[in-house]
Short mmCIF file of C-alpha atoms and ligand atoms in Angstrom, two decimals:
data_model
loop_
_atom_site.label_atom_id
_atom_site.label_comp_id
_atom_site.label_asym_id
_atom_site.label_seq_id
_atom_site.Cartn_x
_atom_site.Cartn_y
_atom_site.Cartn_z
CA UNK A 91 -37.74 -37.32 42.53
CA UNK A 92 -42.15 -36.22 41.36
CA UNK A 93 -41.86 -34.46 44.98
CA UNK A 94 -39.09 -31.77 44.00
CA UNK A 95 -39.71 -31.86 39.99
CA UNK A 96 -43.41 -30.06 40.70
CA UNK A 97 -42.08 -28.24 43.36
CA UNK A 98 -39.96 -26.53 39.55
CA UNK A 99 -42.26 -26.54 37.91
CA UNK A 100 -43.38 -22.42 38.03
CA UNK A 101 -39.17 -21.78 37.36
CA UNK A 102 -39.66 -23.79 34.59
CA UNK A 103 -43.00 -22.38 32.77
CA UNK A 104 -40.37 -18.59 33.97
CA UNK A 105 -37.98 -20.00 31.85
CA UNK A 106 -39.66 -21.27 29.45
CA UNK A 107 -41.49 -17.76 28.91
CA UNK A 108 -39.32 -14.96 29.21
CA UNK A 109 -37.20 -17.45 26.43
CA UNK A 110 -40.99 -17.03 23.99
CA UNK A 111 -41.00 -14.39 24.71
CA UNK A 112 -37.16 -13.07 23.76
CA UNK A 113 -37.69 -14.90 20.53
CA UNK A 114 -40.55 -13.34 19.95
CA UNK A 115 -38.77 -9.71 20.60
CA UNK A 116 -36.08 -11.01 18.32
CA UNK A 117 -38.32 -11.81 15.72
CA UNK A 118 -40.55 -8.40 15.61
CA UNK A 119 -37.44 -5.98 16.05
CA UNK A 120 -33.22 -6.92 15.42
CA UNK A 121 -33.51 -10.27 12.97
CA UNK A 122 -35.01 -8.90 9.96
CA UNK A 123 -31.72 -10.29 8.21
CA UNK A 124 -31.60 -6.85 5.92
CA UNK A 125 -27.57 -5.75 5.77
CA UNK A 126 -25.75 -5.40 2.27
CA UNK A 127 -25.67 -9.13 3.22
CA UNK A 128 -28.79 -10.27 3.90
CA UNK A 129 -30.07 -13.07 0.89
CA UNK A 130 -33.44 -13.42 2.61
CA UNK A 131 -33.50 -9.61 0.14
CA UNK A 132 -33.85 -10.19 -3.65
CA UNK A 133 -32.98 -7.66 -6.12
CA UNK A 134 -32.94 -9.82 -9.10
CA UNK A 135 -34.92 -13.04 -10.48
CA UNK A 136 -32.12 -15.84 -9.75
CA UNK A 137 -31.88 -14.71 -6.32
CA UNK A 138 -35.35 -15.10 -5.92
CA UNK A 139 -35.48 -17.43 -7.47
CA UNK A 140 -32.36 -19.59 -4.51
CA UNK A 141 -34.14 -18.16 -1.55
CA UNK A 142 -38.06 -19.38 -2.80
CA UNK A 143 -36.07 -22.24 -2.59
CA UNK A 144 -34.64 -22.02 0.58
CA UNK A 145 -38.27 -21.15 1.60
CA UNK A 146 -40.11 -24.56 -0.13
CA UNK A 147 -37.23 -26.05 2.64
CA UNK A 148 -37.56 -24.33 5.74
CA UNK A 149 -41.44 -24.86 5.52
CA UNK A 150 -41.21 -28.40 4.63
CA UNK A 151 -38.35 -28.50 7.65
CA UNK A 152 -40.05 -27.16 9.66
CA UNK A 153 -43.31 -28.70 8.82
CA UNK A 154 -41.18 -32.39 9.58
CA UNK A 155 -40.04 -30.08 12.71
CA UNK A 156 -43.50 -29.79 14.49
CA UNK A 157 -44.40 -32.93 13.84
CA UNK A 158 -41.46 -35.04 14.90
CA UNK A 159 -41.18 -33.16 18.39
CA UNK A 160 -44.94 -32.75 19.10
CA UNK A 161 -45.38 -36.76 18.94
CA UNK A 162 -42.15 -37.48 19.91
CA UNK A 163 -43.70 -35.05 22.72
CA UNK A 164 -47.57 -36.60 23.09
CA UNK A 165 -46.08 -39.62 23.83
CA UNK A 166 -44.07 -38.44 26.86
CA UNK A 167 -46.54 -36.87 28.65
CA UNK A 168 -48.71 -38.79 27.54
CA UNK A 169 -46.24 -42.47 28.59
CA UNK A 170 -44.16 -40.56 31.69
CA UNK A 171 -43.83 -42.30 35.07
CA UNK A 172 -47.10 -41.61 37.84
CA UNK A 173 -46.71 -41.84 41.15
CA UNK A 174 -47.96 -45.51 42.38
CA UNK A 175 -47.20 -47.01 38.76
CA UNK A 176 -44.72 -50.02 39.13
CA UNK A 177 -41.61 -51.33 37.44
CA UNK A 178 -42.42 -53.58 34.96
CA UNK A 179 -41.98 -51.89 31.52
CA UNK A 180 -44.70 -52.25 29.33
CA UNK A 181 -46.24 -54.62 26.74
CA UNK A 182 -43.28 -54.63 24.33
CA UNK A 183 -44.97 -54.30 20.68
CA UNK A 184 -43.21 -53.89 16.75
CA UNK A 185 -43.65 -53.78 13.40
CA UNK A 186 -46.98 -51.66 12.38
CA UNK A 187 -47.16 -52.52 8.56
CA UNK A 188 -49.78 -49.50 8.14
CA UNK A 189 -47.40 -46.64 10.26
CA UNK A 190 -44.42 -47.66 8.44
CA UNK A 191 -45.60 -47.89 5.30
CA UNK A 192 -47.30 -44.08 5.75
CA UNK A 193 -43.72 -42.60 7.22
CA UNK A 194 -41.59 -43.92 3.96
CA UNK A 195 -44.42 -42.54 1.63
CA UNK A 196 -45.48 -39.13 3.66
CA UNK A 197 -41.16 -38.52 3.78
CA UNK A 198 -41.67 -38.82 -0.38
CA UNK A 199 -43.85 -36.86 -1.40
CA UNK A 200 -42.19 -34.07 1.63
CA UNK A 201 -39.34 -34.91 -0.94
CA UNK A 202 -40.52 -34.48 -3.61
CA UNK A 203 -42.22 -30.97 -3.16
CA UNK A 204 -38.77 -29.88 -2.19
CA UNK A 205 -36.93 -32.24 -5.65
CA UNK A 206 -39.10 -30.72 -8.49
CA UNK A 207 -38.65 -26.77 -7.63
CA UNK A 208 -35.16 -27.82 -7.02
CA UNK A 209 -34.22 -29.68 -10.51
CA UNK A 210 -36.36 -26.22 -11.64
CA UNK A 211 -34.25 -24.69 -10.29
CA UNK A 212 -32.13 -25.54 -11.54
CA UNK A 213 -32.32 -25.19 -14.19
CA UNK A 214 -33.71 -22.05 -14.62
CA UNK A 215 -29.92 -20.42 -12.54
CA UNK A 216 -27.18 -23.08 -15.53
CA UNK A 217 -28.91 -21.13 -18.55
CA UNK A 218 -28.74 -16.96 -20.24
CA UNK A 219 -31.77 -16.97 -20.69
CA UNK A 220 -31.64 -14.38 -24.27
CA UNK A 221 -28.52 -15.38 -24.40
CA UNK A 222 -27.59 -13.25 -27.75
CA UNK A 223 -29.15 -10.68 -26.13
CA UNK A 224 -26.57 -10.75 -22.82
CA UNK A 225 -23.40 -9.29 -21.18
CA UNK A 226 -20.23 -11.17 -21.55
CA UNK A 227 -18.67 -10.34 -18.52
CA UNK A 228 -15.76 -11.98 -17.69
CA UNK A 229 -14.65 -12.61 -14.21
CA UNK A 230 -11.01 -13.73 -13.48
CA UNK A 231 -9.95 -14.75 -9.14
CA UNK A 232 -6.56 -13.43 -8.62
CA UNK A 233 -5.38 -13.62 -4.90
CA UNK A 234 -6.76 -11.30 -3.68
CA UNK A 235 -8.66 -9.43 -5.92
CA UNK A 236 -11.37 -10.00 -8.91
CA UNK A 237 -10.59 -8.74 -12.42
CA UNK A 238 -13.92 -8.40 -15.71
CA UNK A 239 -13.40 -8.13 -18.83
CA UNK A 240 -16.10 -7.42 -21.18
CA UNK A 241 -14.74 -8.87 -24.46
CA UNK A 242 -17.50 -7.45 -25.71
CA UNK A 243 -16.70 -3.78 -25.20
CA UNK A 244 -13.11 -4.45 -24.60
CA UNK A 245 -14.07 -2.52 -21.14
CA UNK A 246 -11.18 -3.52 -18.31
CA UNK A 247 -11.83 -3.09 -14.83
CA UNK A 248 -11.54 -4.27 -11.20
CA UNK A 249 -12.95 -4.48 -8.24
CA UNK A 250 -15.97 -2.67 -9.67
CA UNK A 251 -18.47 -4.75 -12.26
CA UNK A 252 -21.36 -2.30 -13.44
CA UNK A 253 -23.90 -4.16 -14.78
CA UNK A 254 -27.26 -2.49 -17.05
CA UNK A 255 -30.63 -3.27 -15.72
CA UNK A 256 -32.11 -4.20 -18.65
CA UNK A 257 -31.03 -7.04 -19.95
CA UNK A 258 -28.98 -10.65 -17.87
CA UNK A 259 -25.22 -10.62 -17.96
CA UNK A 260 -24.39 -13.71 -18.74
CA UNK A 261 -19.87 -14.60 -16.41
CA UNK A 262 -17.96 -16.79 -17.05
CA UNK A 263 -15.30 -17.00 -14.27
CA UNK A 264 -12.01 -18.29 -14.02
CA UNK A 265 -8.64 -18.62 -11.28
CA UNK A 266 -4.49 -16.59 -12.25
CA UNK A 267 -3.82 -19.05 -8.89
CA UNK A 268 -6.35 -20.82 -6.61
CA UNK A 269 -9.87 -21.54 -6.25
CA UNK A 270 -12.41 -19.06 -5.14
CA UNK A 271 -15.55 -18.03 -5.07
CA UNK A 272 -17.64 -15.57 -6.95
CA UNK A 273 -20.64 -13.93 -4.33
CA UNK A 274 -23.01 -11.24 -5.71
CA UNK A 275 -26.30 -12.34 -2.43
CA UNK A 276 -28.69 -10.13 -3.19
CA UNK A 277 -28.79 -10.74 -6.49
CA UNK A 278 -26.89 -14.58 -7.00
CA UNK A 279 -25.94 -17.63 -4.80
CA UNK A 280 -21.75 -18.91 -5.08
CA UNK A 281 -20.42 -19.71 -8.00
CA UNK A 282 -16.95 -21.66 -8.26
CA UNK A 283 -13.64 -19.69 -9.86
CA UNK A 284 -11.90 -23.28 -10.50
CA UNK A 285 -8.44 -23.71 -11.86
CA UNK A 286 -8.22 -24.40 -15.38
CA UNK A 287 -11.58 -24.51 -15.64
CA UNK A 288 -14.70 -22.55 -16.89
CA UNK A 289 -17.06 -22.09 -14.60
CA UNK A 290 -20.15 -19.60 -15.96
CA UNK A 291 -23.00 -18.56 -14.67
CA UNK A 292 -25.51 -15.37 -15.20
CA UNK A 293 -27.03 -12.41 -12.94
CA UNK A 294 -29.64 -9.76 -13.85
CA UNK A 295 -30.38 -6.78 -11.39
CA UNK A 296 -34.86 -5.34 -10.92
CA UNK A 297 -33.12 -2.03 -10.69
CA UNK A 298 -30.46 0.56 -10.73
CA UNK A 299 -28.47 -0.05 -7.11
CA UNK A 300 -25.23 -0.97 -5.49
CA UNK A 301 -24.55 -4.44 -4.43
CA UNK A 302 -21.77 -5.88 -2.00
CA UNK A 303 -20.69 -9.06 -2.29
CA UNK A 304 -16.62 -11.14 -1.58
CA UNK A 305 -14.55 -14.04 -2.64
CA UNK A 306 -16.12 -16.94 -0.37
CA UNK A 307 -14.09 -19.90 -0.50
CA UNK A 308 -10.56 -19.91 1.42
CA UNK A 309 -8.42 -18.81 -0.43
CA UNK A 310 -4.64 -17.90 1.94
CA UNK A 311 -4.51 -15.02 3.96
CA UNK A 312 -5.79 -11.56 2.49
CA UNK A 313 -8.93 -14.43 1.61
CA UNK A 314 -11.17 -12.41 3.99
CA UNK A 315 -10.89 -9.57 2.13
CA UNK A 316 -11.50 -10.47 -0.58
CA UNK A 317 -14.42 -8.61 -1.34
CA UNK A 318 -15.96 -6.79 -4.62
CA UNK A 319 -18.90 -4.28 -5.89
CA UNK A 320 -21.65 -4.37 -8.08
CA UNK A 321 -23.44 -1.82 -9.24
CA UNK A 322 -26.70 -1.50 -12.26
CA UNK A 323 -27.43 1.24 -13.55
CA UNK A 324 -30.72 1.67 -16.27
CA UNK A 325 -28.99 0.52 -20.12
CA UNK A 326 -28.56 5.33 -20.86
CA UNK A 327 -26.50 5.51 -17.83
CA UNK A 328 -24.46 2.30 -18.75
CA UNK A 329 -23.95 2.98 -21.79
CA UNK A 330 -21.67 6.91 -21.27
CA UNK A 331 -19.87 4.37 -18.21
CA UNK A 332 -18.93 2.25 -21.18
CA UNK A 333 -18.18 5.39 -23.58
CA UNK A 334 -16.61 6.20 -20.99
CA UNK A 335 -14.57 3.38 -19.43
CA UNK A 336 -12.80 3.28 -22.75
CA UNK A 337 -11.27 6.63 -22.68
CA UNK A 338 -7.75 6.62 -22.23
CA UNK A 339 -7.27 8.24 -18.62
CA UNK A 340 -7.59 11.33 -18.45
CA UNK A 341 -5.33 13.71 -18.24
CA UNK A 342 -5.36 16.56 -15.51
CA UNK A 343 -2.92 19.33 -17.56
CA UNK A 344 -2.29 22.15 -15.68
CA UNK A 345 -3.74 26.05 -17.16
CA UNK A 346 -2.30 26.65 -20.08
CA UNK A 347 -2.57 31.60 -21.33
CA UNK A 348 -5.25 31.92 -22.82
CA UNK A 349 -3.59 33.64 -25.22
CA UNK A 350 -3.46 29.62 -26.45
CA UNK A 351 -7.16 30.07 -26.25
CA UNK A 352 -7.47 26.03 -24.61
CA UNK A 353 -7.86 25.85 -20.87
CA UNK A 354 -8.59 22.63 -18.93
CA UNK A 355 -12.00 25.28 -17.75
CA UNK A 356 -13.00 24.75 -21.56
CA UNK A 357 -12.49 20.49 -21.92
CA UNK A 358 -16.38 19.64 -21.39
CA UNK A 359 -16.74 17.58 -18.03
CA UNK A 360 -18.42 13.90 -17.76
CA UNK A 361 -20.75 13.57 -16.06
CA UNK A 362 -23.74 10.47 -15.93
CA UNK A 363 -26.95 11.46 -16.66
CA UNK A 364 -28.70 9.90 -13.64
CA UNK A 365 -26.50 11.62 -11.20
CA UNK A 366 -27.66 14.11 -9.15
CA UNK A 367 -25.84 18.05 -10.09
CA UNK A 368 -23.45 19.50 -8.04
CA UNK A 369 -23.91 20.67 -4.97
CA UNK A 370 -25.31 17.10 -3.93
CA UNK A 371 -22.04 16.27 -3.23
CA UNK A 372 -22.29 15.65 -0.30
CA UNK A 373 -24.12 12.59 -0.73
CA UNK A 374 -21.54 10.22 1.64
CA UNK A 375 -20.56 6.68 0.52
CA UNK A 376 -22.62 5.32 4.42
CA UNK A 377 -25.80 7.45 3.50
CA UNK A 378 -26.14 5.98 -0.23
CA UNK A 379 -23.58 4.09 -1.61
CA UNK A 380 -24.71 4.51 -4.78
CA UNK A 381 -25.03 7.92 -4.82
CA UNK A 382 -21.92 8.83 -4.15
CA UNK A 383 -21.28 6.20 -6.81
CA UNK A 384 -22.79 8.29 -9.42
CA UNK A 385 -20.51 10.82 -7.49
CA UNK A 386 -17.34 9.19 -7.93
CA UNK A 387 -17.58 9.49 -12.32
CA UNK A 388 -17.64 13.17 -12.64
CA UNK A 389 -15.32 14.43 -13.02
CA UNK A 390 -13.83 17.42 -10.42
CA UNK A 391 -14.39 21.23 -11.32
CA UNK A 392 -11.94 22.57 -13.76
CA UNK A 393 -9.16 23.87 -11.17
CA UNK A 394 -9.56 22.19 -8.46
CA UNK A 395 -6.47 19.99 -8.77
CA UNK A 396 -3.30 20.63 -8.23
CA UNK A 397 -1.52 20.32 -11.54
CA UNK A 398 1.74 20.07 -10.59
CA UNK A 399 1.14 17.48 -7.57
CA UNK A 400 -0.52 16.08 -10.36
CA UNK A 401 1.88 15.31 -12.41
CA UNK A 402 4.99 14.79 -10.13
CA UNK A 403 2.84 11.95 -9.10
CA UNK A 404 2.82 10.35 -12.65
CA UNK A 405 6.52 10.95 -12.88
CA UNK A 406 6.17 9.02 -9.14
CA UNK A 407 3.53 6.02 -10.43
CA UNK A 408 6.87 5.48 -13.41
CA UNK A 409 9.72 5.96 -11.13
CA UNK A 410 8.92 3.29 -8.57
CA UNK A 411 7.24 0.73 -10.93
CA UNK A 412 3.86 0.14 -9.96
CA UNK A 413 3.32 0.75 -13.42
CA UNK A 414 5.41 -3.27 -13.43
CA UNK A 415 2.04 -4.30 -12.24
CA UNK A 416 -0.45 -2.21 -12.71
CA UNK A 417 -2.17 -0.68 -16.29
CA UNK A 418 -2.99 2.90 -16.64
CA UNK A 419 -4.02 3.49 -20.23
CA UNK A 420 -2.50 6.22 -22.21
CA UNK A 421 -0.33 7.16 -19.95
CA UNK A 422 2.62 4.62 -20.49
CA UNK A 423 1.60 1.87 -18.21
CA UNK A 424 0.55 -1.39 -18.94
CA UNK A 425 1.46 -3.55 -16.59
CA UNK A 426 -1.84 -6.93 -15.60
CA UNK A 427 -0.13 -8.28 -12.44
CA UNK A 428 -2.56 -5.82 -10.45
CA UNK A 429 -5.64 -3.88 -11.39
CA UNK A 430 -6.25 -1.94 -14.00
CA UNK A 431 -5.73 1.45 -12.67
CA UNK A 432 -7.71 3.41 -16.20
CA UNK A 433 -9.92 4.96 -14.05
CA UNK A 434 -9.37 4.67 -10.33
CA UNK A 435 -10.19 7.64 -9.34
CA UNK A 436 -14.21 6.38 -10.32
CA UNK A 437 -14.13 4.22 -8.12
CA UNK A 438 -15.97 4.15 -4.17
CA UNK A 439 -13.28 1.49 -3.13
CA UNK A 440 -10.06 0.84 -3.12
CA UNK A 441 -8.18 -2.63 -2.24
CA UNK A 442 -10.26 -4.64 -3.00
CA UNK A 443 -13.65 -3.21 -1.20
CA UNK A 444 -11.60 -3.31 2.30
CA UNK A 445 -11.57 0.54 1.97
CA UNK A 446 -13.72 2.92 1.06
CA UNK A 447 -11.32 5.34 -1.72
CA UNK A 448 -10.68 8.26 0.60
CA UNK A 449 -7.23 9.94 0.33
CA UNK A 450 -6.98 8.94 3.22
CA UNK A 451 -7.25 5.11 2.60
CA UNK A 452 -5.58 5.42 -0.48
CA UNK A 453 -2.70 6.92 2.36
CA UNK A 454 -3.18 4.96 4.29
CA UNK A 455 -3.11 1.81 1.77
CA UNK A 456 0.35 3.15 0.45
CA UNK A 457 2.14 3.61 2.57
CA UNK A 458 1.29 0.56 4.69
CA UNK A 459 -0.04 -2.16 2.17
CA UNK A 460 0.13 -5.44 4.05
CA UNK A 461 -0.68 -3.97 7.14
CA UNK A 462 -4.51 -2.45 5.69
CA UNK A 463 -4.26 -6.19 3.56
CA UNK A 464 -2.32 -9.07 5.09
CA UNK A 465 0.23 -10.75 2.60
CA UNK A 466 -1.48 -9.32 -0.12
CA UNK A 467 0.93 -9.41 -3.74
CA UNK A 468 1.67 -6.16 -4.14
CA UNK A 469 2.59 -6.01 -0.55
CA UNK A 470 5.35 -8.88 -1.19
CA UNK A 471 6.73 -8.58 -4.51
CA UNK A 472 6.30 -5.18 -5.00
CA UNK A 473 7.59 -2.80 -1.78
CA UNK A 474 9.58 -5.40 -0.60
CA UNK A 475 10.31 -7.86 -3.44
CA UNK A 476 11.01 -4.44 -5.67
CA UNK A 477 12.29 -2.77 -2.38
CA UNK A 478 9.81 0.14 -2.66
CA UNK A 479 9.92 2.85 -0.66
CA UNK A 480 8.12 5.95 -0.86
CA UNK A 481 7.52 9.04 1.44
CA UNK A 482 5.01 10.98 2.72
CA UNK A 483 5.41 13.72 0.25
CA UNK A 484 5.51 11.03 -2.73
CA UNK A 485 2.28 9.52 -1.06
CA UNK A 486 0.31 12.94 -1.25
CA UNK A 487 1.64 13.31 -5.19
CA UNK A 488 0.60 9.29 -6.03
CA UNK A 489 -2.98 9.87 -3.82
CA UNK A 490 -3.66 13.71 -6.27
CA UNK A 491 -1.75 11.04 -9.44
CA UNK A 492 -5.08 8.27 -9.07
CA UNK A 493 -7.54 10.54 -7.60
CA UNK A 494 -7.01 12.12 -11.11
CA UNK A 495 -8.12 9.00 -13.15
CA UNK A 496 -11.76 9.91 -13.56
C1 HEC B 128 4.08 -6.10 -8.37
C2 HEC B 128 3.46 -6.12 -8.42
C3 HEC B 128 2.51 -4.41 -7.28
C4 HEC B 128 3.84 -3.42 -7.11
C5 HEC B 128 5.26 -2.47 -7.80
C6 HEC B 128 2.82 -2.14 -7.22
N1 HEC B 128 1.12 -2.54 -7.14
FE1 HEC B 128 -0.21 -1.44 -6.83
N2 HEC B 128 -1.03 -3.52 -6.84
C7 HEC B 128 -1.22 -5.26 -6.68
C8 HEC B 128 -1.21 -5.71 -6.50
C9 HEC B 128 -1.83 -7.81 -6.64
C10 HEC B 128 -3.36 -4.91 -6.12
C11 HEC B 128 -4.11 -5.93 -5.53
C12 HEC B 128 -4.14 -6.15 -3.80
C13 HEC B 128 -5.41 -6.96 -2.58
O1 HEC B 128 -6.48 -5.70 -3.17
O2 HEC B 128 -5.45 -7.63 -2.76
C14 HEC B 128 -2.81 -4.05 -6.07
C15 HEC B 128 -3.98 -3.04 -6.24
C16 HEC B 128 -3.40 -1.53 -5.57
C17 HEC B 128 -4.34 -0.56 -5.51
C18 HEC B 128 -5.70 -0.98 -5.42
C19 HEC B 128 -6.02 -0.57 -6.59
C20 HEC B 128 -7.70 -0.93 -6.38
O3 HEC B 128 -8.90 -1.15 -7.77
O4 HEC B 128 -8.50 -0.98 -5.75
C21 HEC B 128 -3.84 0.91 -5.83
C22 HEC B 128 -4.51 2.05 -5.97
C23 HEC B 128 -2.26 0.56 -6.09
N3 HEC B 128 -1.39 -0.59 -6.57
C24 HEC B 128 -1.31 1.48 -6.45
C25 HEC B 128 0.12 1.34 -6.39
C26 HEC B 128 0.61 2.47 -6.98
C27 HEC B 128 1.27 3.13 -6.88
C28 HEC B 128 2.51 1.86 -6.66
C29 HEC B 128 3.60 1.97 -6.68
C30 HEC B 128 4.09 2.80 -5.85
C31 HEC B 128 2.12 0.02 -6.90
N4 HEC B 128 0.90 0.14 -6.60
C32 HEC B 128 3.02 -1.06 -7.00
C33 HEC B 128 0.23 -4.65 -7.64
C34 HEC B 128 0.61 -4.00 -7.53
CU1 CU B 129 -10.65 -15.96 -2.87
#
């Protein structure tokens, strides 16, 4: 045994060195944890506090690991069997009050080091600071999407929650069906939406930005497809956005004869103050989701839309019972089973952030919702239940209509 292990040692050393090198390489290259849902890159006070707590716990446990591992390794090396040892076991000992007391005191101390910031952190995340001034958003979980209501502002929207940067956002969490969990990794940790129980949390964003988020509690067939987005805006842009949300759905008038003096081209176009001027409209979703979101808020230039096709889409929306489940304020649809679509054309994503909100993707969604998002209620209750059938031409008109709803 002794002979064979000594002949193997160089191989083991080489393997160990290789392992360490690989770890180091991962450490300095790929292992950045910088994805859009990373909890280590924080962009708000709540997430920052929670990540700080994570690091405190991490370093305490690393310390324990190294100390215990070190003592274990030392004992194994020092007391291992050597050639020529006889087989009699060493003298047995039992009990060492000083060591035992020392271990109890040390572990208590380590627990206290973790407990103090934990208790402080719990208090911090439970109490929305500056509660008077905080913006209230009521979040309701549905299988498999999120509704966002702003009771003080009278706004209802879905799947993309817009918040201002200058103040805390007090979030009330409810669910219409099963347990869901609200999670915006870069802004705050998870909190559950529980049936028949009001829950709350708060978060705040340091800067204007665009954040990935998702339901973090298994909630059925399309749980993995229940995502959402959070957009933070500076106060001026937020005010402009909320003004816009209060307006009824946009109606695209066909360009009328010049004699009436009224032309769609005369209508003021809506655009956020911070959005880049037209011409930079190439900002793709992949390059900069935030710039893309800002671009999506702007109305299309007058005359660039097919008013007849949009009108046909509007008609189909009502004929095909889409309005039984969806609200388009001002256009005669007041359903409340699915997301509010009054300003759907200004969203960057669709079907709870499963797809980017492009014409092709919206086409895919309307032709085959179940293929995009298995088991979803629009398909189960709507397409199957109401026997909704759409031709490709119908869908083209619906896409034009839905995208005109800026
Ligand atoms: C039975 C109710 C119901 C009917 C009928 C219905 N929908 Fe939906 N719709 C939903 C639900 C529920 C969702 C959310 C699905 C999900 O993401 O899980 C949805 C999602 C959508 C979305 C994506 C919204 C977003 O914020 O991402 C669009 C667009 C849409 N529906 C359009 C339509 C059109 C057009 C019709 C008619 C052809 C229609 N719906 C018919 C219930 C319905
Ligand atoms: Cu869910």
